[in-house]
Short mmCIF file of C-alpha atoms in Angstrom, two decimals:
data_model
loop_
_atom_site.label_atom_id
_atom_site.label_comp_id
_atom_site.label_asym_id
_atom_site.label_seq_id
_atom_site.Cartn_x
_atom_site.Cartn_y
_atom_site.Cartn_z
CA MET A 25 16.16 36.76 -51.17
CA SER A 26 14.54 33.65 -49.49
CA ASP A 27 15.99 31.40 -52.16
CA LEU A 28 19.55 32.45 -51.40
CA LEU A 29 21.92 30.04 -49.67
CA SER A 30 24.76 31.15 -47.48
CA ARG A 31 28.24 31.79 -48.83
CA GLN A 32 29.51 28.59 -47.29
CA GLN A 33 26.63 26.59 -48.70
CA TYR A 34 27.44 27.78 -52.21
CA ARG A 35 31.03 26.98 -51.64
CA ASP A 36 30.07 23.44 -50.60
CA LEU A 37 27.82 23.11 -53.57
CA ALA A 38 30.57 24.34 -55.96
CA ALA A 39 33.02 21.72 -54.51
CA GLY A 40 30.70 18.92 -55.62
CA LEU A 41 29.61 20.25 -58.99
CA GLU A 42 29.90 18.00 -62.03
CA LEU A 43 30.80 20.20 -65.01
CA ARG A 44 29.64 19.36 -68.41
CA ASN A 45 32.50 20.13 -70.76
CA ARG A 46 31.87 18.44 -74.03
CA ALA A 47 29.70 19.47 -77.08
CA PHE A 48 26.10 18.34 -77.11
CA ILE A 49 25.09 16.97 -80.52
CA ASP A 50 22.22 14.74 -81.57
CA GLY A 51 21.22 14.08 -77.98
CA ALA A 52 24.59 13.18 -76.52
CA PHE A 53 27.76 14.71 -75.17
CA CYS A 54 30.85 14.32 -77.45
CA ALA A 55 34.23 15.63 -77.73
CA ALA A 56 35.27 18.01 -80.58
CA LEU A 57 36.26 16.03 -83.62
CA SER A 58 39.75 17.57 -83.54
CA GLY A 59 40.15 16.59 -79.92
CA LYS A 60 41.00 20.18 -79.14
CA THR A 61 39.83 21.87 -75.84
CA PHE A 62 39.98 25.26 -74.33
CA THR A 63 40.42 26.36 -70.67
CA THR A 64 37.53 28.07 -68.88
CA THR A 65 38.30 29.94 -65.66
CA ASN A 66 36.51 31.62 -62.83
CA PRO A 67 37.29 35.31 -63.66
CA ALA A 68 36.85 36.44 -60.06
CA THR A 69 39.61 34.07 -58.84
CA ASP A 70 41.48 33.06 -62.01
CA GLU A 71 40.86 29.43 -60.97
CA VAL A 72 40.69 26.85 -63.78
CA LEU A 73 37.26 25.37 -63.85
CA THR A 74 37.62 22.73 -66.68
CA GLU A 75 38.80 22.11 -70.22
CA ILE A 76 35.82 22.38 -72.72
CA ALA A 77 35.47 20.87 -76.18
CA ALA A 78 36.78 23.40 -78.81
CA CYS A 79 34.41 22.95 -81.72
CA GLY A 80 35.26 23.74 -85.26
CA ALA A 81 33.63 23.65 -88.70
CA GLN A 82 33.37 19.79 -88.76
CA ASP A 83 31.55 19.88 -85.44
CA VAL A 84 29.21 22.61 -86.69
CA ASP A 85 28.51 20.44 -89.73
CA ALA A 86 27.64 17.50 -87.54
CA ALA A 87 25.39 19.61 -85.26
CA VAL A 88 23.56 21.19 -88.27
CA ALA A 89 23.15 17.76 -90.01
CA ALA A 90 21.61 16.42 -86.80
CA ALA A 91 19.28 19.37 -86.57
CA LYS A 92 18.25 19.15 -90.03
CA ARG A 93 17.50 15.45 -89.75
CA ALA A 94 15.34 16.22 -86.73
CA PHE A 95 13.57 19.00 -88.51
CA ASP A 96 12.95 17.18 -91.70
CA ASP A 97 11.61 13.98 -90.16
CA GLY A 98 9.23 16.06 -87.96
CA ARG A 99 10.12 14.61 -84.63
CA TRP A 100 9.53 18.02 -82.99
CA GLN A 101 8.05 20.48 -85.46
CA SER A 102 5.23 17.96 -86.45
CA LEU A 103 4.09 17.44 -82.84
CA ALA A 104 0.82 19.00 -81.96
CA PRO A 105 1.27 22.47 -80.48
CA SER A 106 -0.05 21.21 -77.07
CA ALA A 107 2.54 18.37 -77.13
CA ARG A 108 5.43 20.74 -77.63
CA LYS A 109 3.97 22.90 -74.87
CA SER A 110 3.93 20.05 -72.39
CA VAL A 111 7.55 19.16 -73.09
CA LEU A 112 8.65 22.81 -72.75
CA LEU A 113 6.79 23.13 -69.49
CA ARG A 114 8.49 19.95 -68.14
CA PHE A 115 11.89 21.48 -69.37
CA ALA A 116 11.10 24.58 -67.31
CA GLN A 117 10.22 22.56 -64.30
CA LEU A 118 13.66 20.71 -64.50
CA LEU A 119 15.45 24.09 -64.56
CA GLU A 120 13.55 25.15 -61.48
CA ASP A 121 14.50 21.87 -59.82
CA ASN A 122 18.11 22.57 -60.52
CA ALA A 123 18.05 26.32 -59.92
CA HIS A 124 20.82 26.47 -57.30
CA GLU A 125 23.15 24.53 -59.64
CA LEU A 126 22.41 26.74 -62.60
CA ALA A 127 22.87 29.95 -60.60
CA LEU A 128 26.24 28.62 -59.35
CA LEU A 129 27.48 27.57 -62.80
CA GLU A 130 26.62 31.04 -64.02
CA SER A 131 28.42 32.82 -61.27
CA LEU A 132 31.53 30.64 -61.35
CA ASP A 133 31.72 30.97 -65.11
CA SER A 134 31.13 34.68 -65.49
CA GLY A 135 32.16 36.41 -62.13
CA LYS A 136 28.58 37.55 -61.69
CA PRO A 137 27.24 37.88 -58.17
CA ILE A 138 25.38 34.76 -57.10
CA ARG A 139 22.72 37.07 -55.60
CA GLU A 140 21.82 38.31 -59.06
CA CYS A 141 22.10 34.80 -60.67
CA GLN A 142 19.85 33.23 -58.07
CA THR A 143 17.18 35.98 -57.72
CA ILE A 144 17.05 37.44 -61.27
CA ASP A 145 18.79 35.42 -64.01
CA VAL A 146 17.56 31.87 -63.18
CA PRO A 147 13.86 32.80 -62.29
CA GLU A 148 13.71 34.98 -65.37
CA THR A 149 15.03 32.21 -67.51
CA ILE A 150 12.42 29.81 -66.27
CA HIS A 151 9.63 32.34 -66.57
CA THR A 152 10.69 33.12 -70.17
CA LEU A 153 10.54 29.43 -71.13
CA ARG A 154 7.03 28.96 -69.44
CA TRP A 155 5.76 32.18 -71.13
CA HIS A 156 6.69 30.98 -74.62
CA ALA A 157 5.49 27.46 -73.88
CA GLU A 158 2.11 28.75 -72.93
CA LEU A 159 1.86 30.91 -76.07
CA ILE A 160 2.26 27.86 -78.34
CA ASP A 161 -1.31 26.91 -78.61
CA LYS A 162 -2.59 30.49 -78.50
CA VAL A 163 -1.20 31.89 -81.70
CA TYR A 164 -3.80 31.77 -84.37
CA ASP A 165 -3.18 31.80 -88.13
CA ALA A 166 -5.52 33.75 -90.53
CA THR A 167 -7.72 33.55 -93.51
CA ALA A 168 -7.82 36.11 -96.19
CA PRO A 169 -11.00 37.89 -97.46
CA THR A 170 -10.94 36.16 -100.95
CA GLY A 171 -14.61 35.70 -101.57
CA SER A 172 -16.61 32.54 -102.20
CA GLY A 173 -14.39 31.41 -105.05
CA ALA A 174 -11.40 30.45 -103.06
CA VAL A 175 -10.33 29.63 -99.52
CA THR A 176 -7.00 31.34 -98.46
CA MET A 177 -5.02 30.51 -95.35
CA VAL A 178 -2.17 32.59 -94.09
CA VAL A 179 -0.15 30.25 -91.93
CA ARG A 180 3.12 30.27 -89.97
CA GLU A 181 5.61 27.43 -90.40
CA PRO A 182 8.94 26.93 -88.52
CA ILE A 183 11.81 28.35 -90.39
CA GLY A 184 14.01 25.31 -90.05
CA VAL A 185 17.42 24.97 -88.45
CA VAL A 186 18.35 28.07 -86.58
CA GLY A 187 21.81 29.17 -85.11
CA LEU A 188 21.62 30.93 -81.72
CA VAL A 189 24.84 32.81 -80.87
CA LEU A 190 24.93 33.99 -77.20
CA PRO A 191 26.73 36.73 -75.32
CA TRP A 192 28.72 36.21 -72.12
CA ASN A 193 26.92 38.68 -69.92
CA PHE A 194 23.67 36.89 -69.50
CA PRO A 195 24.22 33.37 -70.63
CA LEU A 196 21.12 31.72 -69.19
CA LEU A 197 18.69 34.52 -69.80
CA MET A 198 19.86 35.23 -73.44
CA LEU A 199 19.68 31.44 -74.13
CA ALA A 200 16.02 31.46 -72.89
CA TRP A 201 15.06 34.54 -74.91
CA LYS A 202 16.14 32.55 -78.01
CA ILE A 203 15.21 28.93 -77.36
CA GLY A 204 11.86 29.94 -75.88
CA PRO A 205 10.33 31.18 -79.18
CA SER A 206 12.47 29.02 -81.55
CA LEU A 207 11.61 25.77 -79.92
CA ALA A 208 7.94 26.85 -79.40
CA ALA A 209 7.77 27.55 -83.22
CA GLY A 210 9.05 23.93 -83.93
CA CYS A 211 12.58 24.90 -85.13
CA SER A 212 15.71 22.81 -84.39
CA VAL A 213 18.55 24.82 -82.87
CA VAL A 214 22.36 24.86 -82.84
CA VAL A 215 23.53 27.01 -79.93
CA LYS A 216 27.01 28.73 -79.95
CA PRO A 217 27.53 29.99 -76.42
CA ALA A 218 30.18 32.59 -75.68
CA LYS A 219 33.54 31.04 -75.17
CA GLU A 220 33.85 32.62 -71.79
CA THR A 221 30.57 31.25 -70.45
CA THR A 222 29.68 27.77 -71.74
CA LEU A 223 28.96 25.71 -68.71
CA SER A 224 25.31 26.65 -67.96
CA THR A 225 24.28 26.25 -71.69
CA LEU A 226 25.65 22.68 -71.68
CA ARG A 227 23.76 21.80 -68.56
CA VAL A 228 20.63 23.25 -69.94
CA ALA A 229 20.96 21.17 -73.03
CA GLU A 230 21.09 18.05 -71.00
CA LEU A 231 18.11 18.97 -69.00
CA ALA A 232 16.20 19.80 -72.28
CA HIS A 233 16.92 16.24 -73.43
CA GLN A 234 15.81 14.78 -70.14
CA ALA A 235 12.51 16.76 -70.37
CA GLY A 236 11.68 15.01 -73.80
CA ILE A 237 13.05 17.43 -76.48
CA PRO A 238 14.03 14.78 -79.03
CA ALA A 239 17.72 14.11 -80.01
CA GLY A 240 18.99 16.62 -82.73
CA VAL A 241 16.51 19.38 -81.91
CA PHE A 242 18.78 21.08 -79.34
CA ASN A 243 22.53 21.06 -80.07
CA VAL A 244 25.37 22.98 -78.47
CA VAL A 245 28.79 23.74 -80.15
CA PRO A 246 31.20 25.48 -77.71
CA GLY A 247 34.14 27.24 -79.24
CA GLY A 248 35.52 30.56 -80.56
CA GLY A 249 33.81 32.92 -83.00
CA LYS A 250 36.17 32.28 -85.81
CA GLU A 251 36.24 28.52 -85.31
CA ALA A 252 32.52 27.79 -84.53
CA GLY A 253 30.54 31.06 -84.96
CA GLU A 254 31.56 31.81 -88.45
CA PRO A 255 30.91 28.22 -89.81
CA LEU A 256 27.45 28.48 -88.27
CA GLY A 257 26.81 31.89 -89.85
CA ARG A 258 27.91 30.60 -93.32
CA HIS A 259 26.28 27.20 -93.19
CA PRO A 260 24.00 26.54 -96.19
CA ASP A 261 21.53 24.43 -94.12
CA VAL A 262 21.06 27.06 -91.42
CA ALA A 263 17.88 29.12 -92.15
CA MET A 264 18.39 31.87 -89.65
CA VAL A 265 20.87 33.19 -87.08
CA SER A 266 19.81 35.07 -83.97
CA PHE A 267 22.84 36.82 -82.49
CA THR A 268 23.33 38.89 -79.30
CA GLY A 269 26.68 40.59 -78.87
CA SER A 270 28.84 43.44 -80.23
CA THR A 271 27.87 45.54 -83.22
CA ASP A 272 31.12 44.73 -84.88
CA THR A 273 30.50 40.92 -84.68
CA GLY A 274 26.91 41.56 -85.68
CA ARG A 275 28.11 43.10 -88.96
CA LEU A 276 30.04 39.92 -89.63
CA PHE A 277 26.90 37.73 -89.48
CA LEU A 278 25.25 40.07 -92.14
CA LYS A 279 28.34 39.44 -94.23
CA TYR A 280 28.26 35.65 -93.64
CA SER A 281 24.60 35.68 -94.75
CA SER A 282 25.22 37.80 -97.86
CA GLU A 283 28.03 35.41 -99.02
CA SER A 284 26.15 32.13 -98.19
CA ASN A 285 22.48 31.43 -98.52
CA LEU A 286 20.93 34.76 -97.53
CA LYS A 287 19.74 33.31 -94.23
CA ARG A 288 17.68 35.55 -92.05
CA ILE A 289 19.75 37.43 -89.46
CA VAL A 290 18.42 38.93 -86.26
CA LEU A 291 20.86 41.19 -84.31
CA GLU A 292 20.58 42.50 -80.78
CA CYS A 293 23.88 44.54 -80.43
CA GLY A 294 25.27 47.27 -78.20
CA GLY A 295 23.92 50.36 -76.62
CA LYS A 296 24.88 53.71 -75.06
CA ASN A 297 21.82 54.27 -73.18
CA PRO A 298 20.78 57.59 -71.63
CA ALA A 299 18.93 58.25 -68.38
CA VAL A 300 17.35 61.73 -68.77
CA VAL A 301 16.37 63.49 -65.59
CA MET A 302 14.25 66.57 -65.72
CA ASN A 303 14.12 69.14 -63.01
CA ASP A 304 10.40 68.55 -62.37
CA VAL A 305 10.99 64.99 -60.96
CA GLU A 306 8.86 64.37 -57.90
CA ASP A 307 11.16 62.05 -55.86
CA LEU A 308 14.96 62.25 -56.31
CA ASP A 309 15.61 59.28 -53.98
CA HIS A 310 13.44 57.19 -56.34
CA VAL A 311 15.33 58.39 -59.38
CA ALA A 312 18.74 57.83 -57.63
CA ARG A 313 17.79 54.21 -56.92
CA HIS A 314 16.84 53.48 -60.53
CA VAL A 315 19.74 55.28 -62.13
CA VAL A 316 22.27 53.49 -59.83
CA ASN A 317 20.72 50.22 -60.60
CA GLY A 318 20.58 51.00 -64.33
CA ALA A 319 24.32 51.96 -64.31
CA PHE A 320 25.85 49.29 -62.02
CA TRP A 321 23.59 46.17 -62.16
CA ASN A 322 25.61 43.25 -63.55
CA MET A 323 28.76 45.47 -63.20
CA GLY A 324 27.42 47.49 -66.17
CA GLU A 325 28.09 44.53 -68.43
CA ASN A 326 24.62 44.98 -69.89
CA CYS A 327 23.73 46.24 -73.33
CA SER A 328 20.76 48.16 -71.93
CA ALA A 329 22.77 49.71 -69.00
CA SER A 330 22.12 53.36 -68.20
CA SER A 331 25.71 54.46 -69.05
CA ARG A 332 24.83 58.23 -69.65
CA LEU A 333 23.21 60.40 -66.99
CA ILE A 334 21.78 63.43 -68.87
CA VAL A 335 20.48 65.49 -65.96
CA HIS A 336 19.04 69.07 -65.77
CA ALA A 337 21.60 71.43 -64.28
CA ASP A 338 19.09 72.50 -61.56
CA VAL A 339 18.97 69.02 -59.92
CA LYS A 340 22.39 67.56 -60.78
CA GLU A 341 24.04 68.11 -57.44
CA ALA A 342 21.08 66.98 -55.42
CA LEU A 343 20.69 63.79 -57.50
CA LEU A 344 24.42 62.89 -57.41
CA GLU A 345 24.34 63.26 -53.52
CA ARG A 346 21.55 60.80 -53.33
CA MET A 347 23.21 58.41 -55.78
CA LEU A 348 26.45 58.46 -53.76
CA ALA A 349 24.39 57.49 -50.74
CA GLN A 350 22.70 54.64 -52.56
CA LEU A 351 26.10 53.14 -53.58
CA ALA A 352 26.81 52.41 -49.89
CA ASP A 353 24.62 49.32 -50.39
CA TRP A 354 26.59 48.12 -53.47
CA LYS A 355 29.18 45.90 -51.96
CA MET A 356 31.83 44.43 -54.24
CA GLY A 357 33.74 41.26 -53.72
CA ASP A 358 33.52 37.44 -53.77
CA PRO A 359 30.67 36.61 -56.24
CA LEU A 360 29.66 33.66 -54.09
CA ASP A 361 28.90 35.86 -51.15
CA PRO A 362 25.13 36.73 -51.36
CA GLU A 363 25.89 40.05 -49.64
CA ASN A 364 27.85 41.36 -52.62
CA ARG A 365 26.07 43.06 -55.53
CA LEU A 366 29.17 43.55 -57.76
CA GLY A 367 31.40 40.84 -59.04
CA SER A 368 34.42 40.90 -61.36
CA MET A 369 34.76 41.81 -64.99
CA ILE A 370 34.37 38.82 -67.37
CA SER A 371 38.15 38.67 -68.39
CA LYS A 372 41.47 40.44 -68.06
CA ALA A 373 41.13 41.78 -71.55
CA HIS A 374 37.67 43.25 -70.85
CA PHE A 375 39.01 44.66 -67.57
CA ASP A 376 41.84 46.34 -69.41
CA LYS A 377 39.27 47.93 -71.92
CA VAL A 378 37.28 49.31 -69.10
CA ARG A 379 40.33 50.73 -67.26
CA GLY A 380 41.23 52.43 -70.50
CA TYR A 381 38.11 54.59 -70.18
CA LEU A 382 39.01 55.51 -66.65
CA ASP A 383 42.45 56.60 -67.87
CA GLU A 384 40.69 58.72 -70.52
CA ALA A 385 38.64 60.47 -67.72
CA ARG A 386 41.94 61.28 -65.85
CA ASP A 387 43.65 62.56 -69.02
CA ARG A 388 40.64 64.85 -69.68
CA GLN A 389 40.89 65.93 -65.95
CA LEU A 390 37.17 65.13 -65.52
CA SER A 391 35.61 64.93 -62.09
CA LEU A 392 35.48 61.48 -60.69
CA ARG A 393 32.68 61.71 -58.08
CA VAL A 394 33.18 58.16 -56.97
CA GLY A 395 35.25 55.23 -57.85
CA GLY A 396 37.85 55.41 -60.60
CA ASP A 397 40.16 52.80 -59.03
CA THR A 398 40.51 49.16 -59.86
CA ALA A 399 40.54 46.62 -57.06
CA LYS A 400 42.42 43.38 -56.67
CA GLY A 401 42.16 41.04 -59.60
CA ILE A 402 39.93 42.25 -62.37
CA PHE A 403 37.28 44.10 -60.22
CA VAL A 404 36.23 47.62 -61.11
CA GLU A 405 34.65 49.94 -58.61
CA PRO A 406 31.38 51.67 -59.58
CA THR A 407 32.45 54.95 -61.05
CA ILE A 408 30.66 58.19 -61.72
CA ILE A 409 32.39 60.75 -64.04
CA ASP A 410 31.06 64.38 -64.08
CA GLY A 411 31.56 66.80 -66.88
CA VAL A 412 31.42 64.35 -69.76
CA THR A 413 30.76 66.12 -73.09
CA ARG A 414 29.27 64.76 -76.34
CA ASP A 415 32.71 64.60 -78.24
CA SER A 416 34.21 62.23 -75.57
CA ARG A 417 34.58 58.54 -76.05
CA LEU A 418 32.93 58.28 -72.66
CA PHE A 419 29.77 59.67 -74.18
CA GLN A 420 29.85 57.96 -77.48
CA GLU A 421 31.31 54.48 -77.00
CA GLU A 422 29.78 51.44 -75.17
CA ILE A 423 32.08 50.85 -72.14
CA PHE A 424 30.28 47.71 -70.87
CA GLY A 425 31.49 48.22 -67.36
CA PRO A 426 30.43 50.01 -64.11
CA VAL A 427 31.18 53.47 -65.45
CA LEU A 428 28.50 56.25 -65.57
CA GLY A 429 29.11 59.58 -67.44
CA VAL A 430 27.24 62.74 -66.25
CA THR A 431 26.24 65.49 -68.81
CA THR A 432 24.00 68.37 -67.99
CA PHE A 433 21.30 70.19 -70.01
CA THR A 434 18.81 73.13 -69.52
CA THR A 435 15.92 72.33 -71.93
CA VAL A 436 14.04 69.25 -72.84
CA ASP A 437 14.89 69.78 -76.58
CA GLU A 438 18.55 69.76 -75.54
CA ALA A 439 18.09 66.64 -73.52
CA ILE A 440 16.55 64.80 -76.53
CA ASP A 441 19.36 66.00 -78.83
CA LEU A 442 21.92 64.65 -76.30
CA ALA A 443 20.17 61.37 -75.82
CA ASN A 444 20.10 60.77 -79.62
CA ASP A 445 23.60 61.84 -80.27
CA THR A 446 25.01 58.25 -80.52
CA ALA A 447 25.23 55.41 -83.12
CA TYR A 448 23.11 53.36 -80.84
CA GLY A 449 19.41 53.25 -79.99
CA LEU A 450 18.69 50.39 -77.70
CA ALA A 451 17.16 51.71 -74.43
CA ALA A 452 16.60 54.93 -72.58
CA SER A 453 15.01 56.05 -69.30
CA ALA A 454 13.12 59.31 -68.70
CA TYR A 455 12.39 60.84 -65.26
CA THR A 456 9.83 63.50 -64.95
CA GLY A 457 6.80 64.70 -63.01
CA SER A 458 5.16 66.04 -66.17
CA LEU A 459 3.07 64.04 -68.35
CA ARG A 460 3.93 66.34 -71.28
CA HIS A 461 7.61 65.94 -70.73
CA ALA A 462 7.18 62.19 -70.31
CA LEU A 463 5.40 61.89 -73.83
CA LYS A 464 7.87 64.22 -75.50
CA LEU A 465 10.88 62.35 -74.19
CA SER A 466 9.57 58.90 -74.82
CA ARG A 467 8.53 59.85 -78.40
CA GLY A 468 11.58 61.91 -79.16
CA ILE A 469 14.25 59.52 -78.08
CA ARG A 470 15.22 57.15 -80.79
CA ALA A 471 15.40 53.81 -78.96
CA GLY A 472 13.68 50.50 -78.99
CA ILE A 473 12.78 50.67 -75.29
CA VAL A 474 11.94 53.82 -73.24
CA THR A 475 11.00 53.44 -69.65
CA VAL A 476 9.46 56.43 -67.75
CA ASN A 477 10.35 57.06 -64.09
CA CYS A 478 12.08 53.67 -63.80
CA PHE A 479 14.95 51.56 -65.28
CA GLY A 480 13.99 48.32 -66.95
CA GLU A 481 13.41 46.30 -70.03
CA GLY A 482 9.80 45.42 -69.69
CA ASP A 483 8.77 41.81 -69.10
CA ALA A 484 8.51 38.59 -71.16
CA SER A 485 5.41 40.09 -72.98
CA THR A 486 7.30 43.11 -74.31
CA PRO A 487 9.71 43.16 -77.36
CA PHE A 488 13.42 43.80 -76.75
CA GLY A 489 15.64 45.28 -79.43
CA GLY A 490 16.91 48.59 -80.66
CA TYR A 491 17.22 51.30 -83.34
CA LYS A 492 20.28 52.15 -85.45
CA GLU A 493 23.36 50.13 -84.67
CA SER A 494 21.79 48.47 -81.63
CA GLY A 495 19.73 46.01 -83.67
CA PHE A 496 18.61 44.51 -86.92
CA GLY A 497 15.90 42.29 -88.33
CA GLY A 498 13.70 41.51 -85.34
CA ARG A 499 13.12 41.50 -81.57
CA ASP A 500 13.72 39.20 -78.60
CA LYS A 501 10.94 38.49 -76.17
CA SER A 502 7.13 38.79 -76.63
CA ILE A 503 4.85 37.44 -79.25
CA TRP A 504 6.81 39.36 -81.92
CA ALA A 505 9.82 37.13 -81.25
CA HIS A 506 7.87 34.07 -82.62
CA ASP A 507 7.52 35.73 -85.96
CA GLN A 508 11.23 35.78 -86.70
CA TYR A 509 11.51 31.92 -86.20
CA THR A 510 8.70 31.30 -88.76
CA GLU A 511 8.02 31.72 -92.39
CA LEU A 512 4.63 33.12 -93.57
CA LYS A 513 2.97 30.95 -96.11
CA THR A 514 -0.16 31.69 -98.27
CA ILE A 515 -2.27 28.63 -99.20
CA TRP A 516 -4.82 29.40 -101.91
CA ILE A 517 -7.42 26.71 -102.49
CA ASP A 518 -9.59 27.24 -105.56
CA ALA A 519 -13.24 26.55 -104.66
CA SER A 520 -14.92 27.75 -107.78
#
């Protein structure tokens, strides 16, 4: 918390911000070729922030052409690994030098609490870039055991121009998860930020250029999915797209690939993540803290949010009592007030979607243990709904808001069956005092990430991605993320 400024200091800083609002192509800011713009607002106040260049297919063509020139002439990919590492480390330092500004841009653009932006999102963004930079000169290629008649090398080469399509819930951090390994591998990138949250990405692109990343290597095309995202997904000179967002949109990128050049597609999509609590847990207060954090951090606008509490009937009431006590510390209000842990929804449309699930709970006459009301503007109170059954939309569908459904069980096999009864398989948490139950739950739940006795997503060294409709084609984070931005080549040298 020591890095936090006061509410007034953030307001003063916001008043003097210079907002970057044009596309960033070939090392320079530029207007959309059509001259069109779109309005971006602060969702917490509905205040207009600026007009941003609305890119279309022509702008995507220009950005991809710049990225391809940069890749083909080797200005980045042909640098020694240690040289790319040095540039990326300078880049990370520039982000750290501008941390307050980046946190503020993130909060203003998304309605996220400045507290979370300043203490989690920005530091993790910087750490992610440094982690991948340090890995550059530590990943070894291999030789094959071909005998004395040949020398065979198995080497990784950067895949080429990659499209990076970002979500609106963690703009900076998801950007880092993608540019870290892709730039480390030597690729050139074209970033399509979410239309709702473009400001921080444009500023990061400028800082990347200042750090020494050559022109054309890091490009940003703001705009809508149909106007900019689809042309990027269909572009014949894009070798790969890494997408984070909804499962429905992820399906479209698979379609774009199949109908164009069969580019590689990596998807990180939705989740409907269970927190399974056994009746042998050792510390219910500890469980309550983690379940509340998992459900309501970032207003539940988190693909790995714990949106289903699957709790043993013996401990349900005791756990809910402790969770309600924990929520007293979760203040909601002005995102620029560091005391607040809950901000606004991202947009009126998303607010209406989340409110629809609250209406469903009332229609089904379910027990609202806390919350259920919407506050002024597009703020949604943290809500816990008891008695949710597996046939309910509240159990099956990703709400992406601060809404937690509670379902009870009596046996560990029933808990695993409930946890797996969804189209998704991104993340899960298991809480138990038994090693046997911990192993059974973590092995039995079909999800890409299972944490035991905590909520979390691991760290930069651990892969992030899911099973089933939560993911496809690869993982973010860790050394495994580097593989998806490279091609594997066999070089056979006849020595006979």
